[in-house]
Coordinates of C-alpha atoms in Angstrom, one line a residue:
Chain A
M807 CA 100.2 85.8 83.5
E808 CA 100.6 85.2 87.3
R809 CA 98.9 87.4 89.8
V810 CA 100.0 88.5 93.2
P811 CA 97.5 87.7 95.9
I812 CA 96.2 90.5 98.2
L813 CA 95.2 89.5 101.7
K814 CA 92.9 91.6 104.0
I815 CA 93.9 91.4 107.6
G816 CA 91.7 93.6 109.8
E817 CA 91.9 97.1 108.4
I818 CA 95.1 96.4 106.4
L819 CA 95.7 95.0 103.0
L820 CA 98.8 92.8 102.9
V821 CA 100.7 92.0 99.8
S822 CA 103.5 89.5 100.0
I823 CA 105.4 89.3 96.7
Q824 CA 106.6 85.8 96.5
L825 CA 107.4 85.5 92.8
D826 CA 109.8 87.1 90.3
M827 CA 107.2 89.4 88.7
S828 CA 107.1 90.2 85.0
D829 CA 106.3 93.8 84.2
Q830 CA 102.7 92.9 83.4
T831 CA 102.3 91.2 86.7
A832 CA 103.6 94.3 88.5
L833 CA 101.2 96.6 86.6
Q834 CA 98.3 94.2 87.3
L835 CA 99.1 94.3 91.0
Q836 CA 98.9 98.1 90.9
E837 CA 95.4 97.9 89.5
D838 CA 94.2 95.1 91.7
L839 CA 95.4 97.0 94.8
A840 CA 93.7 100.2 93.8
E841 CA 90.4 98.3 93.4
R842 CA 90.8 96.4 96.7
I843 CA 91.5 99.6 98.6
V844 CA 88.2 101.1 97.3
A845 CA 86.2 97.9 97.8
T846 CA 87.4 97.3 101.3
G847 CA 87.8 100.8 102.6
C848 CA 91.1 99.8 104.1
H849 CA 93.4 102.6 105.3
G850 CA 96.7 100.7 105.2
V851 CA 98.6 98.7 102.6
I852 CA 101.7 96.7 103.5
I853 CA 103.9 95.4 100.7
D854 CA 106.2 92.7 101.9
I855 CA 109.2 92.4 99.6
T856 CA 111.3 90.0 101.8
A857 CA 111.3 87.4 99.0
L858 CA 112.4 89.8 96.2
D859 CA 116.0 89.4 95.4
I860 CA 116.1 92.4 93.2
V861 CA 114.1 95.7 92.8
D862 CA 114.8 97.2 89.5
S863 CA 113.6 100.6 88.2
F864 CA 110.3 99.2 87.0
V865 CA 109.4 97.6 90.3
G866 CA 110.7 100.6 92.1
R867 CA 108.4 102.9 90.0
M868 CA 105.5 100.5 90.7
L869 CA 106.1 100.8 94.4
S870 CA 106.1 104.6 94.2
S871 CA 103.0 104.6 92.1
I872 CA 101.2 102.3 94.5
A873 CA 102.1 104.6 97.4
S874 CA 100.8 107.7 95.5
I875 CA 97.6 105.9 94.3
S876 CA 96.8 104.7 97.8
K877 CA 97.4 108.1 99.2
V878 CA 94.8 109.5 96.9
L879 CA 92.5 106.7 97.9
D880 CA 93.0 107.6 101.6
A881 CA 95.4 104.7 102.5
E882 CA 98.9 104.6 103.7
T883 CA 101.5 102.3 102.1
V884 CA 104.4 100.8 103.9
V885 CA 107.0 98.7 102.1
V886 CA 108.6 96.1 104.4
G887 CA 111.3 93.5 104.3
M888 CA 113.8 95.0 101.9
R889 CA 117.0 92.9 101.8
P890 CA 120.3 94.8 102.5
A891 CA 121.7 93.9 99.1
V892 CA 118.6 95.2 97.4
A893 CA 118.8 98.5 99.3
I894 CA 122.5 98.9 98.4
T895 CA 121.7 98.2 94.7
L896 CA 118.7 100.6 94.6
V897 CA 120.8 103.5 95.9
E898 CA 123.5 102.8 93.3
L899 CA 121.0 102.4 90.5
G900 CA 119.9 105.9 91.4
L901 CA 116.4 105.1 92.4
S902 CA 114.9 107.2 95.2
L903 CA 111.7 105.5 96.4
N904 CA 109.8 108.8 96.5
G905 CA 107.0 109.1 99.0
I906 CA 107.4 105.5 100.1
R907 CA 107.4 104.6 103.8
T908 CA 109.5 101.7 104.7
A909 CA 109.8 99.4 107.8
L910 CA 112.0 96.5 108.6
N911 CA 109.2 93.9 108.9
V912 CA 105.5 93.4 108.7
E913 CA 104.9 94.0 112.4
R914 CA 106.7 97.3 112.4
G915 CA 104.9 98.2 109.2
M916 CA 101.5 97.6 110.9
E917 CA 102.6 99.9 113.8
L918 CA 103.6 102.5 111.3
V919 CA 100.2 102.4 109.5
A920 CA 98.4 102.6 112.9
D921 CA 100.6 105.6 113.9
A922 CA 100.1 107.4 110.7
R923 CA 96.3 107.0 111.1
A924 CA 96.4 108.1 114.7
D925 CA 98.4 111.3 113.8
E926 CA 95.9 112.2 111.1
F927 CA 92.7 111.5 113.0
P928 CA 93.7 111.9 116.7
Y929 CA 90.1 111.7 117.9
D930 CA 89.1 108.6 115.9
D931 CA 89.2 106.3 118.9
E932 CA 87.2 108.5 121.2
L933 CA 84.5 109.2 118.6
A934 CA 84.3 105.5 117.8
D935 CA 83.7 104.3 121.4
G936 CA 81.7 107.4 122.4
S937 CA 83.5 107.6 125.8
D938 CA 82.6 110.5 128.1
D939 CA 86.2 111.7 128.6
D940 CA 86.4 112.8 125.0
P941 CA 88.2 116.2 125.1
E942 CA 86.1 117.6 122.3
T943 CA 82.8 116.9 124.0
T944 CA 83.8 117.7 127.6
S945 CA 85.5 121.1 127.0
S946 CA 82.9 122.6 124.8
P947 CA 79.2 122.6 126.0
Chain B
M1081 CA 118.7 75.3 89.6
T1082 CA 122.2 76.4 90.5
A1083 CA 123.4 72.8 90.5
G1084 CA 124.7 71.4 87.2
I1085 CA 125.1 74.7 85.2
D1086 CA 128.0 74.4 82.8
L1087 CA 130.2 77.4 83.3
D1088 CA 132.4 76.6 80.4
Q1089 CA 129.5 77.1 78.0
P1090 CA 127.9 80.5 77.2
H1091 CA 124.1 80.4 77.9
A1092 CA 121.7 82.1 75.4
Q1093 CA 118.3 83.4 76.1
A1094 CA 115.9 85.1 73.6
I1095 CA 114.2 88.3 74.7
R1096 CA 110.8 88.4 73.0
S1097 CA 108.4 89.0 75.9
D1098 CA 108.0 90.1 79.5
E1099 CA 108.4 86.6 80.7
D1100 CA 111.8 86.4 78.8
V1101 CA 113.0 89.3 80.9
V1102 CA 112.2 87.2 84.0
R1103 CA 114.1 84.3 82.4
V1104 CA 117.1 86.5 81.8
R1105 CA 117.2 87.5 85.5
Q1106 CA 117.0 83.9 86.5
L1107 CA 119.8 82.8 84.1
V1108 CA 122.1 85.6 85.2
R1109 CA 121.4 84.8 88.9
T1110 CA 122.3 81.2 88.3
V1111 CA 125.5 81.9 86.5
A1112 CA 126.5 84.7 89.0
V1113 CA 126.0 82.2 91.9
A1114 CA 128.0 79.5 90.2
A1115 CA 130.8 82.1 89.4
K1116 CA 130.9 82.8 93.2
L1117 CA 130.0 86.5 93.0
S1118 CA 129.1 88.0 96.4
L1119 CA 125.5 88.4 97.3
V1120 CA 125.6 92.2 96.7
D1121 CA 127.5 91.7 93.4
Q1122 CA 124.9 89.1 92.3
T1123 CA 122.1 91.5 93.2
K1124 CA 123.8 94.4 91.3
L1125 CA 124.4 92.3 88.2
V1126 CA 120.9 90.8 88.1
T1127 CA 119.4 94.3 88.5
A1128 CA 121.6 95.7 85.7
A1129 CA 120.6 92.7 83.5
S1130 CA 116.9 93.3 84.2
E1131 CA 117.2 97.0 83.1
L1132 CA 119.2 96.1 80.0
A1133 CA 117.0 93.1 79.0
R1134 CA 113.9 95.4 79.3
N1135 CA 115.6 98.0 77.1
T1136 CA 116.4 95.2 74.5
L1137 CA 112.7 94.4 74.5
V1138 CA 111.1 97.9 74.7
Y1139 CA 113.5 99.9 72.6
G1140 CA 115.3 97.3 70.5
G1141 CA 112.1 95.4 69.6
G1142 CA 113.4 92.2 71.1
G1143 CA 116.7 90.4 70.7
G1144 CA 118.8 88.1 72.8
V1145 CA 121.3 87.7 75.5
E1146 CA 124.4 85.6 76.1
V1147 CA 125.7 84.9 79.6
A1148 CA 129.1 83.5 80.1
T1149 CA 131.8 83.3 82.7
V1150 CA 135.1 85.0 81.9
D1151 CA 138.6 84.9 83.4
N1152 CA 141.2 87.6 83.2
G1153 CA 143.9 85.6 84.8
R1154 CA 143.4 87.2 88.2
R1155 CA 139.7 87.1 88.7
R1156 CA 136.6 85.3 87.5
G1157 CA 133.6 87.3 86.3
V1158 CA 130.3 87.1 84.5
R1159 CA 129.9 88.7 81.1
I1160 CA 126.5 89.4 79.6
I1161 CA 126.0 90.5 76.0
F1162 CA 122.6 92.1 75.0
A1163 CA 122.0 92.3 71.3
D1164 CA 119.1 93.7 69.3
S1165 CA 118.6 94.7 65.7
G1166 CA 116.3 97.6 66.6
P1167 CA 116.7 101.3 65.5
G1168 CA 119.9 101.9 67.5
I1169 CA 120.7 104.9 69.7
A1170 CA 121.2 108.2 68.0
D1171 CA 122.6 110.2 70.8
L1172 CA 124.5 107.9 73.2
N1173 CA 125.6 110.6 75.6
L1174 CA 122.0 111.7 76.0
A1175 CA 120.8 108.1 76.4
L1176 CA 123.4 107.6 79.2
T1177 CA 122.2 110.6 81.1
D1178 CA 120.3 109.9 84.3
G1179 CA 116.6 110.7 83.9
Y1180 CA 116.6 110.8 80.1
T1181 CA 114.0 108.6 78.6
T1182 CA 112.0 108.2 75.4
G1183 CA 109.9 105.4 76.6
G1184 CA 108.0 106.9 79.6
G1185 CA 110.2 105.1 82.2
L1186 CA 112.4 106.7 84.8
G1187 CA 115.4 107.0 82.5
L1188 CA 117.6 105.0 84.9
G1189 CA 117.9 101.8 82.9
L1190 CA 121.1 102.5 80.9
S1191 CA 122.8 105.0 83.2
G1192 CA 121.9 103.0 86.3
A1193 CA 122.9 99.6 84.8
R1194 CA 126.3 101.1 83.9
R1195 CA 126.9 102.1 87.6
L1196 CA 126.1 98.6 88.7
V1197 CA 128.7 96.7 86.7
D1198 CA 132.5 96.9 86.4
E1199 CA 132.8 97.1 82.7
F1200 CA 130.2 98.5 80.2
D1201 CA 130.6 98.7 76.5
I1202 CA 128.0 99.8 74.0
D1203 CA 128.1 99.5 70.3
T1204 CA 125.2 101.2 68.6
G1205 CA 124.3 103.4 65.7
V1206 CA 121.1 104.5 63.9
G1207 CA 119.8 101.5 61.9
K1208 CA 122.6 99.3 63.3
G1209 CA 120.9 97.9 66.3
T1210 CA 122.5 97.9 69.7
R1211 CA 125.0 95.6 71.4
I1212 CA 125.8 96.1 75.0
T1213 CA 128.5 94.1 76.9
V1214 CA 128.8 94.2 80.6
I1215 CA 131.1 92.4 83.0
K1216 CA 131.0 92.0 86.8
W1217 CA 134.1 90.6 88.4
A1218 CA 134.2 88.5 91.5
R1219 CA 136.0 90.3 94.3

């Protein structure tokens, strides 16, 4: 069975699916990703499906599961690069990619992950660099 | 892979494993490209084939597929026949309902595949196995 590689780029895990996955390969990817999220502490997962010429109900369900699993493991998943024909087919198939964030390309996906993180933890940056103008520390003695 | 496929001959592929479902997708794609289906129609047909091939494997206990080009005098199309000698489908109306599943999936395989093709014919009965014929016409 072939395996889909998972790359770590900074704080993000990047999965670029380049092969026509068998169902077993798709399930394996789900497990591998969950393990890598925990092992690396990454808060973002980007799944690039540019190379996929179809997404059927099995792969669609896998993408939804990955999004839910990563959420539980404190990571945000963004699916990027869906082809127009794939999007049209998915809708007609009746698949709603529940809970999945999407972006047009990897770059926008990375912005989305960063934004989602910033919304959730607005003071992360200030705490991290310990700057004096932190609103939390200056307003309350 | 597209080059050199003989469109006058039907192409057969056994469905016995996960990898065979991948092979069915690739075969259908090749024939659909050769038959000059549009990109969206190719995508719809390959997606439908993927759903039905998986059903053949999971519910039918394996079987086979035959992919051929057809011509109705006005248009060319691709016909795929999925056949298994599994338990058959007892309640076809129920099986064709969105969201109904006995296999732990999403229940979109049969109903979704039917929406993605132009013609959909199913011949099944308890103990008789299942034979599904689909056609997608070039526009």
